[in-house]
PDB file of C-alpha atoms in Angstrom:
ATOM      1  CA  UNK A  11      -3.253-135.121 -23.068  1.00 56.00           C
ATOM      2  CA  UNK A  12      -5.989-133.952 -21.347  1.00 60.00           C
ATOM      3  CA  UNK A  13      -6.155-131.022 -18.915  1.00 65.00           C
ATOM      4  CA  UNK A  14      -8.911-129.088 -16.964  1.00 62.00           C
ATOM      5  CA  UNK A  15      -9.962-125.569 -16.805  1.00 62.00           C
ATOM      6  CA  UNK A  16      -9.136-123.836 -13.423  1.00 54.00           C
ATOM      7  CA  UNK A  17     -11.541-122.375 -11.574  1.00 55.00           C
ATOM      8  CA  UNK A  18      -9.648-121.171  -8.647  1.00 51.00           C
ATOM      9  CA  UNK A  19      -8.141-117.895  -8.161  1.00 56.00           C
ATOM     10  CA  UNK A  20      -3.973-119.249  -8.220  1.00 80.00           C
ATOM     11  CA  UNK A  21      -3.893-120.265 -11.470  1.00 88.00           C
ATOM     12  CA  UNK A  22      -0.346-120.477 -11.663  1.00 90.00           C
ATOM     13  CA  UNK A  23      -0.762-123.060  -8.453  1.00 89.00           C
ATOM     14  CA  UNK A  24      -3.338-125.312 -10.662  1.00 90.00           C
ATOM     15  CA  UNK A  25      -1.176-125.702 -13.292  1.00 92.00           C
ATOM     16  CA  UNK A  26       1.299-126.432 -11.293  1.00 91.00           C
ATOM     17  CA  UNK A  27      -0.599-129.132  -9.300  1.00 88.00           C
ATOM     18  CA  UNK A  28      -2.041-130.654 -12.276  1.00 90.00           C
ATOM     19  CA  UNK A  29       1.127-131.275 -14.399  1.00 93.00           C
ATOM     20  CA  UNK A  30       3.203-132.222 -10.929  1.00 91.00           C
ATOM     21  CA  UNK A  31       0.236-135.189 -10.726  1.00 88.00           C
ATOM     22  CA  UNK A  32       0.791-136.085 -14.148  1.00 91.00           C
ATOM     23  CA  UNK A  33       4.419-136.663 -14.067  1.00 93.00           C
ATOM     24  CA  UNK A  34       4.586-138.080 -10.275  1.00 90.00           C
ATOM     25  CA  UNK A  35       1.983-140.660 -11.907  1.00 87.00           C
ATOM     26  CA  UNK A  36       3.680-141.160 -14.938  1.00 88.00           C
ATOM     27  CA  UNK A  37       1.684-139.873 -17.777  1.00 91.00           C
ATOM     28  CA  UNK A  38       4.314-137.238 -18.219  1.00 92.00           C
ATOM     29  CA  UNK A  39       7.714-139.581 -18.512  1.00 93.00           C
ATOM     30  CA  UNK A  40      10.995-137.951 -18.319  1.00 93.00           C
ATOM     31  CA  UNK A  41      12.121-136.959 -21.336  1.00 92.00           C
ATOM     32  CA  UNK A  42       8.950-135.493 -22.651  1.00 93.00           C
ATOM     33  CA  UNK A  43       8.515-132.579 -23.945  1.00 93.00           C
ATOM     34  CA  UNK A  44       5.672-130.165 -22.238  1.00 93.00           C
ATOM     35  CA  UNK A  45       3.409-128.546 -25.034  1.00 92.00           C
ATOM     36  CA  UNK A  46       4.625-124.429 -25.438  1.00 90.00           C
ATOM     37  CA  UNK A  47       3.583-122.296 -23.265  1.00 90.00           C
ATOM     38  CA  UNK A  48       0.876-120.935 -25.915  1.00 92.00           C
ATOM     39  CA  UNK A  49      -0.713-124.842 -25.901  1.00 93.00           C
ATOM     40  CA  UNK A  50      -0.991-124.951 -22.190  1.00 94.00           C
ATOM     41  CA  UNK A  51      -2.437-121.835 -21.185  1.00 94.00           C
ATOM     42  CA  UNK A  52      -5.211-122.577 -24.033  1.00 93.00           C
ATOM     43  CA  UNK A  53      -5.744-126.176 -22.244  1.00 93.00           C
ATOM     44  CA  UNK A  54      -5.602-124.626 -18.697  1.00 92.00           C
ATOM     45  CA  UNK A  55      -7.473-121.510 -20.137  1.00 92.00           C
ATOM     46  CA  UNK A  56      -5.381-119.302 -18.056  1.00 92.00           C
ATOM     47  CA  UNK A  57      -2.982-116.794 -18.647  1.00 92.00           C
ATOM     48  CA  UNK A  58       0.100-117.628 -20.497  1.00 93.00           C
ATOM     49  CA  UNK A  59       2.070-115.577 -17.532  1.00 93.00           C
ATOM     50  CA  UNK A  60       0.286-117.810 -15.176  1.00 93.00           C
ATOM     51  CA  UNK A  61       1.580-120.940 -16.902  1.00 94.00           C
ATOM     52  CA  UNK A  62       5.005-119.142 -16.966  1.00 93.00           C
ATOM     53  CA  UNK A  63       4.902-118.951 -13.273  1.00 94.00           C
ATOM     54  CA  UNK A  64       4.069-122.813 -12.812  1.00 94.00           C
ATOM     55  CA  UNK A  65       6.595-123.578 -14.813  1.00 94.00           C
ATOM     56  CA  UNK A  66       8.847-121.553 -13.145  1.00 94.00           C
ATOM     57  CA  UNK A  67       7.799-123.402  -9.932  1.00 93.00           C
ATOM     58  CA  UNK A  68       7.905-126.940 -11.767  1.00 94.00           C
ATOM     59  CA  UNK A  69      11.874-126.585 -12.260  1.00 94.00           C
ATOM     60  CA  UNK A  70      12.991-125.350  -9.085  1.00 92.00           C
ATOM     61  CA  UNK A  71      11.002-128.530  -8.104  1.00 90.00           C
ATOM     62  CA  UNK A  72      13.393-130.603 -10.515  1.00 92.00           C
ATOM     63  CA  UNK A  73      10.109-131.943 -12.359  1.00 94.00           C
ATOM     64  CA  UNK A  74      11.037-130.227 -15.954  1.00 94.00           C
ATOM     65  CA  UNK A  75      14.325-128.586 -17.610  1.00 94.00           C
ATOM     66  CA  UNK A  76      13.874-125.113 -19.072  1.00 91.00           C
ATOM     67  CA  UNK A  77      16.042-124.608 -22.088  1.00 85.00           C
ATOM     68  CA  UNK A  78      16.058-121.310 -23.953  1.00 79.00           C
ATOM     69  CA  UNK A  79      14.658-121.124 -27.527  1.00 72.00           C
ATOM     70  CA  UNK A  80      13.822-125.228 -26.928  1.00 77.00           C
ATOM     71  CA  UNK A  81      10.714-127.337 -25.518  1.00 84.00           C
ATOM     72  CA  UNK A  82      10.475-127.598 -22.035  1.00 92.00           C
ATOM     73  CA  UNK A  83      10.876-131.062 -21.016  1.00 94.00           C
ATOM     74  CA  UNK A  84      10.041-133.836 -18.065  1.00 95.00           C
ATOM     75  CA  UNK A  85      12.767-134.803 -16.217  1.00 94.00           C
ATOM     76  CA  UNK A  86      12.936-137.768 -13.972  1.00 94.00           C
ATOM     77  CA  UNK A  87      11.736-136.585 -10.612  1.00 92.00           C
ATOM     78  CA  UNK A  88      13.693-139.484  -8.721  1.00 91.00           C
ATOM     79  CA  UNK A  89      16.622-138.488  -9.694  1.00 92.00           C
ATOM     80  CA  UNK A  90      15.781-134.451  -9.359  1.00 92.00           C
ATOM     81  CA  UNK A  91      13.125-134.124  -6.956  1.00 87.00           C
ATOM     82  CA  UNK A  92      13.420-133.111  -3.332  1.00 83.00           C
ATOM     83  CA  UNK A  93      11.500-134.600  -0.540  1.00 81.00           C
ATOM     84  CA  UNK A  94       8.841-131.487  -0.823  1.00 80.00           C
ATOM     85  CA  UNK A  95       7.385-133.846  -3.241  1.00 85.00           C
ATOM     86  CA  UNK A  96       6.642-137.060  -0.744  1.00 82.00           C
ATOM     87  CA  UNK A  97       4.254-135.013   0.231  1.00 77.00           C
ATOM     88  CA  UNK A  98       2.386-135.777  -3.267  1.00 82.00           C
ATOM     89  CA  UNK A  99       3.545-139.055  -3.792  1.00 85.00           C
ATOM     90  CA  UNK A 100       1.757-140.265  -0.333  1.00 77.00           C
ATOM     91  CA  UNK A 101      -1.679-139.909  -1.358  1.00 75.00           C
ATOM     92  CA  UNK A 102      -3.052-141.378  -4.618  1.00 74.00           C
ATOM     93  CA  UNK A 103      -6.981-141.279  -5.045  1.00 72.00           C
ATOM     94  CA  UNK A 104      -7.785-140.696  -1.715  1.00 71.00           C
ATOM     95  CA  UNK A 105      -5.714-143.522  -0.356  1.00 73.00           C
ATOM     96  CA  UNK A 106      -2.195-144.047   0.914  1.00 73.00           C
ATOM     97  CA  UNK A 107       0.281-145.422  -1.170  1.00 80.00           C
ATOM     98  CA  UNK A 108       1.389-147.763   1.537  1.00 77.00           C
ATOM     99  CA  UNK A 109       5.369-148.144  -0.598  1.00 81.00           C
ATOM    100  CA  UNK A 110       5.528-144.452  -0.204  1.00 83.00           C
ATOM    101  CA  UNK A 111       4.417-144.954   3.317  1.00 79.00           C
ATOM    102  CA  UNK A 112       7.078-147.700   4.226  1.00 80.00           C
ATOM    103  CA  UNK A 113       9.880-145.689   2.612  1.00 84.00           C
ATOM    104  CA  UNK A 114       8.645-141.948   4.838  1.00 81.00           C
ATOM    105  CA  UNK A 115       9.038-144.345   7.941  1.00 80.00           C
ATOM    106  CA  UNK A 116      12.058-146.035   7.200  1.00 84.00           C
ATOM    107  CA  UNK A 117      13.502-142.357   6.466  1.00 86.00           C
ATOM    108  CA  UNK A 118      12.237-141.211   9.393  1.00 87.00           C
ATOM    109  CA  UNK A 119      14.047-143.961  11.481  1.00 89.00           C
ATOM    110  CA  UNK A 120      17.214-143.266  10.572  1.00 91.00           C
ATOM    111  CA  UNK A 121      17.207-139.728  10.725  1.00 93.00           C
ATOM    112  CA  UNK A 122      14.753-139.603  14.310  1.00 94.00           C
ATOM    113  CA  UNK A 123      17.420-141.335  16.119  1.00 96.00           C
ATOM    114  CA  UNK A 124      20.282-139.543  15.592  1.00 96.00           C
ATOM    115  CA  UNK A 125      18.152-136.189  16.028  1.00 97.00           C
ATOM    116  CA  UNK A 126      17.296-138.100  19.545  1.00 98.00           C
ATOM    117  CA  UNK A 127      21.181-138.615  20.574  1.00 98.00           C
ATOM    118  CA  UNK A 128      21.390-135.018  19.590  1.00 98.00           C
ATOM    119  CA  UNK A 129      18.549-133.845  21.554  1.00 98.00           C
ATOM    120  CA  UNK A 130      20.163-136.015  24.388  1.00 98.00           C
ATOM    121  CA  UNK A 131      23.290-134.069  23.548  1.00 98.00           C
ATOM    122  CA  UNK A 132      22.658-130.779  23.029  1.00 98.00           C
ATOM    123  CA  UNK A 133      19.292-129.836  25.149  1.00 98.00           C
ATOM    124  CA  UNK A 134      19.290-126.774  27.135  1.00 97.00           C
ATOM    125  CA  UNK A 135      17.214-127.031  30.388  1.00 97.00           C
ATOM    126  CA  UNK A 136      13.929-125.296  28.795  1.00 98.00           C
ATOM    127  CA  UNK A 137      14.222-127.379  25.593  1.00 98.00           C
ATOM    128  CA  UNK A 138      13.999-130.623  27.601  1.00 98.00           C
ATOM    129  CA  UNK A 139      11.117-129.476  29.525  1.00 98.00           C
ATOM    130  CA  UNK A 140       9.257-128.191  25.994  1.00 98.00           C
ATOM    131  CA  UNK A 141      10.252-132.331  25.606  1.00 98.00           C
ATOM    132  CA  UNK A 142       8.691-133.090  28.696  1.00 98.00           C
ATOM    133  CA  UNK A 143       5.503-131.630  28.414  1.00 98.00           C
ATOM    134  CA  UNK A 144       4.998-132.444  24.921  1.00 98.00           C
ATOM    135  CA  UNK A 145       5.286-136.115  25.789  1.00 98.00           C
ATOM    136  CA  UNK A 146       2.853-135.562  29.123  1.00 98.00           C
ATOM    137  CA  UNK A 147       0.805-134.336  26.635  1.00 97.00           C
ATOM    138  CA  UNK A 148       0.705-136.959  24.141  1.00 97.00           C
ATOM    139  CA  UNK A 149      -0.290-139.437  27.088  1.00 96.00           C
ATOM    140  CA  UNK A 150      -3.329-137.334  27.651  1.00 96.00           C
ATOM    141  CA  UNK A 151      -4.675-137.971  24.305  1.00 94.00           C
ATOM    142  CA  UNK A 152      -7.224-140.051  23.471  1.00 89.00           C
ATOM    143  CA  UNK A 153      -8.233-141.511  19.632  1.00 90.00           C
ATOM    144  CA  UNK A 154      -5.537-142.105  17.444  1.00 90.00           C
ATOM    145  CA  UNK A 155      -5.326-139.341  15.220  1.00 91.00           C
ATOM    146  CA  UNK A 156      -4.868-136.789  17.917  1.00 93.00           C
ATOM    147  CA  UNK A 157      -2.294-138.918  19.257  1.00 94.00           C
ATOM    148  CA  UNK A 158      -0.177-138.571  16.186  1.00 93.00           C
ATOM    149  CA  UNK A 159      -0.716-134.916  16.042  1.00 93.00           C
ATOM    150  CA  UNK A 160       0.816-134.510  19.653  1.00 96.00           C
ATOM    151  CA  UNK A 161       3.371-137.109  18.100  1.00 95.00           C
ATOM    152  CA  UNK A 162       4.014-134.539  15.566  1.00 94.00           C
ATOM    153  CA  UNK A 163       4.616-131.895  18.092  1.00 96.00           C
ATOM    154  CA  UNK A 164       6.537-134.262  20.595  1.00 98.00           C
ATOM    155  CA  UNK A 165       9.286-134.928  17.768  1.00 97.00           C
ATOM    156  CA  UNK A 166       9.289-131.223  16.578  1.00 97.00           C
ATOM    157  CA  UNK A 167       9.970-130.206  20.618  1.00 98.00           C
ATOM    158  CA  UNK A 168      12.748-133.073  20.528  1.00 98.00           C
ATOM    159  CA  UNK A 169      14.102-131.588  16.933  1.00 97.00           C
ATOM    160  CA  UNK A 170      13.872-128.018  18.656  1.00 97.00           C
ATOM    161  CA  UNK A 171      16.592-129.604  21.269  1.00 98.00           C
ATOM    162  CA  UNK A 172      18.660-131.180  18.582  1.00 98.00           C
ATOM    163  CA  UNK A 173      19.300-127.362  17.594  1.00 97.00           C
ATOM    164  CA  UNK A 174      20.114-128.798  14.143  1.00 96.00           C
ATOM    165  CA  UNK A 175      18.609-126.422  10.868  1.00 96.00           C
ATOM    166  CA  UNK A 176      19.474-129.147   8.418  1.00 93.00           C
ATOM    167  CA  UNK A 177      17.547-132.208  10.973  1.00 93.00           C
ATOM    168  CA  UNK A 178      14.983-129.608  11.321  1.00 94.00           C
ATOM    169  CA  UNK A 179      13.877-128.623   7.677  1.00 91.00           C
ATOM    170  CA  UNK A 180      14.232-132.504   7.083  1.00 88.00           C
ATOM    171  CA  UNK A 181      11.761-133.014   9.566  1.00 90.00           C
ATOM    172  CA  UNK A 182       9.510-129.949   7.961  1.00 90.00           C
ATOM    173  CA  UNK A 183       9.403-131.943   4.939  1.00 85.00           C
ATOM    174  CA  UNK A 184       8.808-135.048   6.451  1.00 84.00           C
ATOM    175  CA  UNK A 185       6.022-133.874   8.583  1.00 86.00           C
ATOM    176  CA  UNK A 186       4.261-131.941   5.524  1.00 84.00           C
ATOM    177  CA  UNK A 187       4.419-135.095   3.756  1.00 79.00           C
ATOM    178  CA  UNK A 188       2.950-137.172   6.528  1.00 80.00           C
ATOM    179  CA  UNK A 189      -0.075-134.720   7.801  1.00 84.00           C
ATOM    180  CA  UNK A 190      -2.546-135.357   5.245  1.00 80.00           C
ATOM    181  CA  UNK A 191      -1.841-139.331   5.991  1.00 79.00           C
ATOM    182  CA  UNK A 192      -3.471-139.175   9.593  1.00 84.00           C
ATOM    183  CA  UNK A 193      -6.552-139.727   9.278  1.00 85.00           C
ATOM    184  CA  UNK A 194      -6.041-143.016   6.793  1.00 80.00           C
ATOM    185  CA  UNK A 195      -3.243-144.110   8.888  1.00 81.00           C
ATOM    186  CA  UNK A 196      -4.498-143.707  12.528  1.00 84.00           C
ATOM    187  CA  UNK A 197      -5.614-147.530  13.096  1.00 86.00           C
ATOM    188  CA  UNK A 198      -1.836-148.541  11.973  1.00 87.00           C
ATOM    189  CA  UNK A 199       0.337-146.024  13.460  1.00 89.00           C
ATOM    190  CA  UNK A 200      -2.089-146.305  16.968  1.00 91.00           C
ATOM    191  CA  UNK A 201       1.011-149.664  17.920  1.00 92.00           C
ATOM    192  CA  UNK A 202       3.601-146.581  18.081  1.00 93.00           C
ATOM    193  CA  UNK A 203       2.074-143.308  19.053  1.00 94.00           C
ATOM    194  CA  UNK A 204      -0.099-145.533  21.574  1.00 94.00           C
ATOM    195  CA  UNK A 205       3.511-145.865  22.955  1.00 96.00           C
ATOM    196  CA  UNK A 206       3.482-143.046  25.600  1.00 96.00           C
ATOM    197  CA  UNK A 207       5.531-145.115  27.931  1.00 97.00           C
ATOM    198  CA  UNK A 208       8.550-144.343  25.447  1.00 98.00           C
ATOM    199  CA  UNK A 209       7.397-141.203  24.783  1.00 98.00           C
ATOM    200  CA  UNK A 210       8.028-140.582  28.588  1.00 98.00           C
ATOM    201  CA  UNK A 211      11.358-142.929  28.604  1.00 98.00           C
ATOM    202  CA  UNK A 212      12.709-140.654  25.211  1.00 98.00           C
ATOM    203  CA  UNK A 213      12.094-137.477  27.071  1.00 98.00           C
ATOM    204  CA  UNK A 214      13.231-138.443  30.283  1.00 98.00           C
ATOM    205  CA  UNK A 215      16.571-139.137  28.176  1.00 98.00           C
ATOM    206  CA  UNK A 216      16.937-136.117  26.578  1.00 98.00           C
ATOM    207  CA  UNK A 217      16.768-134.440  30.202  1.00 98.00           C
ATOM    208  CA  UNK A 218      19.698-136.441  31.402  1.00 98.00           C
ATOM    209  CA  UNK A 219      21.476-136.041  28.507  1.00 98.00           C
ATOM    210  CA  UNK A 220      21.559-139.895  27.723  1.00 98.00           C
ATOM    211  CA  UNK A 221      22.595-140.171  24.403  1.00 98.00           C
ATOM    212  CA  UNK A 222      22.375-143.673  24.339  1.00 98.00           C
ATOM    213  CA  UNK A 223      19.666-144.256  26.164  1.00 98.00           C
ATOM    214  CA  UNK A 224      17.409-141.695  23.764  1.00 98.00           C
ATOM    215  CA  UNK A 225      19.045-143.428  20.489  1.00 98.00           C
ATOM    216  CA  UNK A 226      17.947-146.551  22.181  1.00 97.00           C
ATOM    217  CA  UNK A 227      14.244-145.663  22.882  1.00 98.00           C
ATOM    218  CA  UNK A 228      14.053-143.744  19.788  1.00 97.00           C
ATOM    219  CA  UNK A 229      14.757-146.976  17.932  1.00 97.00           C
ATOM    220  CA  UNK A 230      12.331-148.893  19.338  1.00 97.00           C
ATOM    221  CA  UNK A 231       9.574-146.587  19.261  1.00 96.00           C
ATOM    222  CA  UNK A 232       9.947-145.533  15.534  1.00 94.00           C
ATOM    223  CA  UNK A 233      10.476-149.165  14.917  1.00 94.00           C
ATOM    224  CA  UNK A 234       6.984-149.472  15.922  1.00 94.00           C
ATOM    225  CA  UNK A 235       5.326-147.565  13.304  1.00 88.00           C
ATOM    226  CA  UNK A 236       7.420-148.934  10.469  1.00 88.00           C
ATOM    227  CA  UNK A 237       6.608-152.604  11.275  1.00 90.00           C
ATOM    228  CA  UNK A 238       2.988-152.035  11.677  1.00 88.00           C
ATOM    229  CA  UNK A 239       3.446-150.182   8.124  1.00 83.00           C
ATOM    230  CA  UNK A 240       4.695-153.061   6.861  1.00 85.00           C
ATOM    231  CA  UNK A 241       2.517-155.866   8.209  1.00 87.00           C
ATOM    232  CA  UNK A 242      -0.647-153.537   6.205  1.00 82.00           C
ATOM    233  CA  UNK A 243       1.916-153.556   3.185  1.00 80.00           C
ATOM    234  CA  UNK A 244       1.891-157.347   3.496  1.00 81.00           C
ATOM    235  CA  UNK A 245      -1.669-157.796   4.207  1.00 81.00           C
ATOM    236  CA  UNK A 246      -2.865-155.388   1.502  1.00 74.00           C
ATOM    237  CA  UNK A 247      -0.611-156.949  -1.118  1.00 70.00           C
ATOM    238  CA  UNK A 248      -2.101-160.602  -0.094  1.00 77.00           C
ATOM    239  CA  UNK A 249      -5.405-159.604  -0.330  1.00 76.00           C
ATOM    240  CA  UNK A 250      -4.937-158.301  -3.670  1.00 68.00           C
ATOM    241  CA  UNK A 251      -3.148-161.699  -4.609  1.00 71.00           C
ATOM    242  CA  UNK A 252      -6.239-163.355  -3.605  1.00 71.00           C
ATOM    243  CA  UNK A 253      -8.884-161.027  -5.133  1.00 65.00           C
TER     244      UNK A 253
END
């Protein structure tokens, strides 16, 4: 098992990033058994109260088990994780890993529309405008990666209205995971946040408190995004085939 020497100041952080790569990719299965803390901080060539720390931050993360007086080991990060880790999972090499992709989206269906009938619900008078003008907004925009950042903000205004703290550090997660995807995604997710027709229709709903009319819209706008995911899935996956 090879590691690399850190160089930045958080140590603790480094190891922490490089062992959370290692298991997400599966050269650290579950079950496994981390070398001691001794063996790590020589491989890292850190502190060993650095590598305590990442380890530390590795099982609040549900990535390894702690035992006292025994070997720390991997533990399987599906079934322990939390979605602060999609974030990590999204990116491999440089490049989207469009399953990862497809499964963000299809979580972020299902959750965006009932945080839209809630908006739609619940939406004080200011929180619809903050709605409003995020979606006015949005239509101003231009290329496609600015487009999804005032995306970004439009659902995070329509979240605000949903006045939900669960919905809301769901979408935190979500979000975190997504941001660092812009840039590779902007010429597939253009078919949705392109959309600022139902941008306007979504936030004209949550004004008039039409819950059906926002689950509705928010449907078919988030529906978008996930099939255009989807077709590049397909595409991708046939080009391989063919390669």
């Amino acid at each position: 098992m090879m590691f690399e020497p850190i160089a930045r100041k958080s140590a603790s952080t480094e190891v922490f990033d490089q062992i959370t790569a290692r298991v997400l990719g599966g050269d650290l299965a579950a079950g496994e058994s981390l070398p001691s803390e001794r063996r790590l901080a020589e491989a890292f060539g850190v502190s060993r109260p650095a590598v305590r720390e990442a380890i530390q931050k590795l099982a609040q993360a549900g990535l390894v088990e702690v035992r006292q007086g025994d070997a720390t080991s991997v533990r399987d990060f599906r079934q322990h994780g939390g979605p602060e880790l999609l974030s990590q999972l999204l990116i491999r090499n440089g490049q989207p890993e469009w399953p990862v992709v497809r499964s963000v989206l299809e979580a972020r269906r299902m959750i965006g529309t009932q945080v839209a009938r809630l908006a739609a619900s619940r939406a004080t008078p200011d929180a619809a405008a903050a709605v409003q003008n995020a979606a006015e907004t949005l239509a101003a925009a231009s290329d496609p990666v600015s487009q999804q950042v005032h995306a970004l903000t439009f659902w995070e205004r329509v979240v605000d209205a949903a006045d939900s703290i669960a919905f809301r550090l769901i979408f935190n997660s979500l979000r975190n995971a997504y941001e660092p995807t812009m840039t590779a995604m902007a010429g597939v997710m253009v078919a949705e946040v392109g959309r600022s027709d139902l941008y306007r229709a979504l936030a004209e709903a949550v004004a008039a408190h039409d819950e059906d009319i926002a689950t509705g819209v928010a449907a078919t706008l988030l529906d978008l995004g996930t099939a255009a995911v989807t077709t590049a899935i397909d595409q991708l996956q046939q080009q391989e085939q063919h390669s």
